[in-house]
mmCIF file with all atom_site columns, C-alpha atoms in Angstrom:
data_model
loop_
_atom_site.group_PDB
_atom_site.id
_atom_site.type_symbol
_atom_site.label_atom_id
_atom_site.label_alt_id
_atom_site.label_comp_id
_atom_site.label_asym_id
_atom_site.label_entity_id
_atom_site.label_seq_id
_atom_site.pdbx_PDB_ins_code
_atom_site.Cartn_x
_atom_site.Cartn_y
_atom_site.Cartn_z
_atom_site.occupancy
_atom_site.B_iso_or_equiv
_atom_site.pdbx_formal_charge
_atom_site.auth_seq_id
_atom_site.auth_comp_id
_atom_site.auth_asym_id
_atom_site.auth_atom_id
_atom_site.pdbx_PDB_model_num
ATOM 1  C CA . ARG A 1 1  ? 119.110 68.451  85.682  1.00 0.00 ? 1  ARG A CA 1
ATOM 2  C CA . GLY A 1 2  ? 120.143 71.170  88.113  1.00 0.00 ? 2  GLY A CA 1
ATOM 3  C CA . TYR A 1 3  ? 117.724 73.390  89.949  1.00 0.00 ? 3  TYR A CA 1
ATOM 4  C CA . ALA A 1 4  ? 118.349 77.075  90.364  1.00 0.00 ? 4  ALA A CA 1
ATOM 5  C CA . SER A 1 5  ? 118.534 77.969  93.997  1.00 0.00 ? 5  SER A CA 1
ATOM 6  C CA . LYS A 1 6  ? 116.421 80.793  95.310  1.00 0.00 ? 6  LYS A CA 1
ATOM 7  C CA . SER A 1 7  ? 118.145 84.097  95.690  1.00 0.00 ? 7  SER A CA 1
ATOM 8  C CA . THR A 1 8  ? 118.320 85.773  99.061  1.00 0.00 ? 8  THR A CA 1
ATOM 9  C CA . ALA A 1 9  ? 115.828 88.345  97.771  1.00 0.00 ? 9  ALA A CA 1
ATOM 10 C CA . ASP A 1 10 ? 113.405 85.562  96.799  1.00 0.00 ? 10 ASP A CA 1
ATOM 11 C CA . GLU A 1 11 ? 113.693 83.973  100.238 1.00 0.00 ? 11 GLU A CA 1
ATOM 12 C CA . LEU A 1 12 ? 113.110 87.285  101.992 1.00 0.00 ? 12 LEU A CA 1
ATOM 13 C CA . ILE A 1 13 ? 110.180 88.115  99.735  1.00 0.00 ? 13 ILE A CA 1
ATOM 14 C CA . GLU A 1 14 ? 108.666 84.694  100.359 1.00 0.00 ? 14 GLU A CA 1
ATOM 15 C CA . ALA A 1 15 ? 108.863 85.203  104.145 1.00 0.00 ? 15 ALA A CA 1
ATOM 16 C CA . ILE A 1 16 ? 107.512 88.746  103.910 1.00 0.00 ? 16 ILE A CA 1
ATOM 17 C CA . THR A 1 17 ? 104.720 87.622  101.574 1.00 0.00 ? 17 THR A CA 1
ATOM 18 C CA . GLU A 1 18 ? 103.703 84.931  104.054 1.00 0.00 ? 18 GLU A CA 1
ATOM 19 C CA . GLN A 1 19 ? 103.537 87.532  106.843 1.00 0.00 ? 19 GLN A CA 1
ATOM 20 C CA . TYR A 1 20 ? 101.674 89.864  104.472 1.00 0.00 ? 20 TYR A CA 1
ATOM 21 C CA . GLY A 1 21 ? 99.042  87.150  104.025 1.00 0.00 ? 21 GLY A CA 1
ATOM 22 C CA . THR A 1 22 ? 98.616  86.832  107.783 1.00 0.00 ? 22 THR A CA 1
ATOM 23 C CA . ALA A 1 23 ? 98.393  90.606  108.233 1.00 0.00 ? 23 ALA A CA 1
ATOM 24 C CA . ARG A 1 24 ? 95.943  90.911  105.336 1.00 0.00 ? 24 ARG A CA 1
ATOM 25 C CA . ASP A 1 25 ? 93.723  88.177  106.800 1.00 0.00 ? 25 ASP A CA 1
ATOM 26 C CA . GLU A 1 26 ? 93.678  89.934  110.177 1.00 0.00 ? 26 GLU A CA 1
ATOM 27 C CA . PHE A 1 27 ? 92.873  93.227  108.463 1.00 0.00 ? 27 PHE A CA 1
ATOM 28 C CA . GLU A 1 28 ? 89.943  91.683  106.590 1.00 0.00 ? 28 GLU A CA 1
ATOM 29 C CA . ILE A 1 29 ? 88.570  90.118  109.787 1.00 0.00 ? 29 ILE A CA 1
ATOM 30 C CA . ALA A 1 30 ? 88.986  93.410  111.665 1.00 0.00 ? 30 ALA A CA 1
ATOM 31 C CA . THR A 1 31 ? 87.257  95.323  108.870 1.00 0.00 ? 31 THR A CA 1
ATOM 32 C CA . GLU A 1 32 ? 84.304  92.954  108.897 1.00 0.00 ? 32 GLU A CA 1
ATOM 33 C CA . GLU A 1 33 ? 83.987  93.045  112.689 1.00 0.00 ? 33 GLU A CA 1
ATOM 34 C CA . THR A 1 34 ? 84.346  96.838  112.755 1.00 0.00 ? 34 THR A CA 1
ATOM 35 C CA . ASP A 1 35 ? 81.710  97.278  110.040 1.00 0.00 ? 35 ASP A CA 1
ATOM 36 C CA . ARG A 1 36 ? 79.334  95.065  112.022 1.00 0.00 ? 36 ARG A CA 1
ATOM 37 C CA . LYS A 1 37 ? 80.331  96.818  115.282 1.00 0.00 ? 37 LYS A CA 1
ATOM 38 C CA . THR A 1 38 ? 80.787  93.506  117.105 1.00 0.00 ? 38 THR A CA 1
ATOM 39 C CA . VAL A 1 39 ? 82.276  93.100  120.562 1.00 0.00 ? 39 VAL A CA 1
ATOM 40 C CA . TYR A 1 40 ? 85.360  91.570  118.922 1.00 0.00 ? 40 TYR A CA 1
ATOM 41 C CA . ALA A 1 41 ? 86.112  94.570  116.695 1.00 0.00 ? 41 ALA A CA 1
ATOM 42 C CA . ALA A 1 42 ? 88.660  96.298  118.951 1.00 0.00 ? 42 ALA A CA 1
ATOM 43 C CA . GLU A 1 43 ? 90.495  93.046  119.638 1.00 0.00 ? 43 GLU A CA 1
ATOM 44 C CA . ASP A 1 44 ? 90.570  92.217  115.935 1.00 0.00 ? 44 ASP A CA 1
ATOM 45 C CA . ARG A 1 45 ? 91.891  95.684  115.062 1.00 0.00 ? 45 ARG A CA 1
ATOM 46 C CA . ALA A 1 46 ? 94.648  95.209  117.644 1.00 0.00 ? 46 ALA A CA 1
ATOM 47 C CA . ALA A 1 47 ? 95.530  91.834  116.072 1.00 0.00 ? 47 ALA A CA 1
ATOM 48 C CA . ALA A 1 48 ? 95.617  93.442  112.617 1.00 0.00 ? 48 ALA A CA 1
ATOM 49 C CA . ARG A 1 49 ? 97.911  96.199  113.913 1.00 0.00 ? 49 ARG A CA 1
ATOM 50 C CA . GLU A 1 50 ? 100.191 93.635  115.590 1.00 0.00 ? 50 GLU A CA 1
ATOM 51 C CA . GLU A 1 51 ? 100.552 91.561  112.421 1.00 0.00 ? 51 GLU A CA 1
ATOM 52 C CA . LEU A 1 52 ? 101.077 94.704  110.324 1.00 0.00 ? 52 LEU A CA 1
ATOM 53 C CA . ASP A 1 53 ? 103.800 95.881  112.704 1.00 0.00 ? 53 ASP A CA 1
ATOM 54 C CA . LYS A 1 54 ? 105.539 92.493  112.387 1.00 0.00 ? 54 LYS A CA 1
ATOM 55 C CA . LEU A 1 55 ? 105.280 92.779  108.603 1.00 0.00 ? 55 LEU A CA 1
ATOM 56 C CA . LYS A 1 56 ? 106.684 96.302  108.567 1.00 0.00 ? 56 LYS A CA 1
ATOM 57 C CA . ALA A 1 57 ? 109.595 95.263  110.811 1.00 0.00 ? 57 ALA A CA 1
ATOM 58 C CA . MET A 1 58 ? 110.450 92.349  108.497 1.00 0.00 ? 58 MET A CA 1
ATOM 59 C CA . TYR A 1 59 ? 110.165 94.604  105.461 1.00 0.00 ? 59 TYR A CA 1
ATOM 60 C CA . GLN A 1 60 ? 112.300 97.359  106.987 1.00 0.00 ? 60 GLN A CA 1
ATOM 61 C CA . GLU A 1 61 ? 114.997 94.861  107.957 1.00 0.00 ? 61 GLU A CA 1
ATOM 62 C CA . ALA A 1 62 ? 114.966 93.421  104.435 1.00 0.00 ? 62 ALA A CA 1
ATOM 63 C CA . LEU A 1 63 ? 115.297 96.904  102.925 1.00 0.00 ? 63 LEU A CA 1
ATOM 64 C CA . GLU A 1 64 ? 118.503 97.455  104.855 1.00 0.00 ? 64 GLU A CA 1
ATOM 65 C CA . GLY A 1 65 ? 120.122 94.413  103.244 1.00 0.00 ? 65 GLY A CA 1
ATOM 66 C CA . GLU A 1 66 ? 121.882 94.092  99.923  1.00 0.00 ? 66 GLU A CA 1
ATOM 67 C CA . ASN A 1 67 ? 118.614 93.293  98.090  1.00 0.00 ? 67 ASN A CA 1
ATOM 68 C CA . GLY A 1 68 ? 116.691 96.248  99.509  1.00 0.00 ? 68 GLY A CA 1
ATOM 69 C CA . GLU A 1 69 ? 115.898 97.940  96.207  1.00 0.00 ? 69 GLU A CA 1
ATOM 70 C CA . GLU A 1 70 ? 114.629 94.742  94.597  1.00 0.00 ? 70 GLU A CA 1
ATOM 71 C CA . ILE A 1 71 ? 112.474 93.945  97.622  1.00 0.00 ? 71 ILE A CA 1
ATOM 72 C CA . LYS A 1 72 ? 111.064 97.479  97.691  1.00 0.00 ? 72 LYS A CA 1
ATOM 73 C CA . ARG A 1 73 ? 110.276 97.323  93.987  1.00 0.00 ? 73 ARG A CA 1
ATOM 74 C CA . ARG A 1 74 ? 108.595 93.919  94.206  1.00 0.00 ? 74 ARG A CA 1
ATOM 75 C CA . ILE A 1 75 ? 106.459 94.229  97.352  1.00 0.00 ? 75 ILE A CA 1
ATOM 76 C CA . GLY A 1 76 ? 106.668 97.755  98.733  1.00 0.00 ? 76 GLY A CA 1
ATOM 77 C CA . GLN A 1 77 ? 103.410 98.954  97.209  1.00 0.00 ? 77 GLN A CA 1
ATOM 78 C CA . ARG A 1 78 ? 101.328 96.148  98.741  1.00 0.00 ? 78 ARG A CA 1
ATOM 79 C CA . ILE A 1 79 ? 102.762 96.850  102.182 1.00 0.00 ? 79 ILE A CA 1
ATOM 80 C CA . ARG A 1 80 ? 102.062 100.591 101.898 1.00 0.00 ? 80 ARG A CA 1
ATOM 81 C CA . GLU A 1 81 ? 98.480  99.862  100.801 1.00 0.00 ? 81 GLU A CA 1
ATOM 82 C CA . LEU A 1 82 ? 97.858  97.509  103.725 1.00 0.00 ? 82 LEU A CA 1
ATOM 83 C CA . ASP A 1 83 ? 99.409  100.015 106.130 1.00 0.00 ? 83 ASP A CA 1
ATOM 84 C CA . ALA A 1 84 ? 97.093  102.735 104.816 1.00 0.00 ? 84 ALA A CA 1
ATOM 85 C CA . GLY A 1 85 ? 94.119  100.382 105.134 1.00 0.00 ? 85 GLY A CA 1
ATOM 86 C CA . VAL A 1 86 ? 94.845  99.595  108.778 1.00 0.00 ? 86 VAL A CA 1
ATOM 87 C CA . VAL A 1 87 ? 95.357  103.289 109.589 1.00 0.00 ? 87 VAL A CA 1
ATOM 88 C CA . GLU A 1 88 ? 92.031  104.128 107.910 1.00 0.00 ? 88 GLU A CA 1
ATOM 89 C CA . LEU A 1 89 ? 90.267  101.312 109.781 1.00 0.00 ? 89 LEU A CA 1
ATOM 90 C CA . GLU A 1 90 ? 91.624  102.593 113.095 1.00 0.00 ? 90 GLU A CA 1
ATOM 91 C CA . ARG A 1 91 ? 90.536  106.139 112.191 1.00 0.00 ? 91 ARG A CA 1
ATOM 92 C CA . ARG A 1 92 ? 87.018  104.966 111.325 1.00 0.00 ? 92 ARG A CA 1
ATOM 93 C CA . ALA A 1 93 ? 86.757  103.088 114.594 1.00 0.00 ? 93 ALA A CA 1
ATOM 94 C CA . LEU A 1 94 ? 87.642  106.230 116.557 1.00 0.00 ? 94 LEU A CA 1
ATOM 95 C CA . GLU A 1 95 ? 84.853  108.138 114.841 1.00 0.00 ? 95 GLU A CA 1
ATOM 96 C CA . ASP A 1 96 ? 82.192  105.603 115.844 1.00 0.00 ? 96 ASP A CA 1
#
C-alpha cells in the first residue's frame, strides 16, 4: 500500500502550526504574569512578542510561495487573532 506524501503546503502549515503553538504558549504565560503583575511579566511579554515575530516571518515567507493562498486560507485567521492578542496585552501593560 502506498502512502500519500505531504504536500509542500502541508509541510509549511505543519511548521507554522508548531511555531504557532510556541507563540501561543508564550502569550498565555505572558497574559497570566501580566494579570498577576509579577516581576516576570515584562520579560514574558518580550518572549511572546519574539515568538510571534518568528511566527509572522514564517507565515509571510510561506505566503510568498506557490501555496500562499491555501496557507492563508487554512491558518491566517489564527495568526491574526494571536497577533491582535499580543498587541492588546502590550497595550494593557502600558496602561498599568
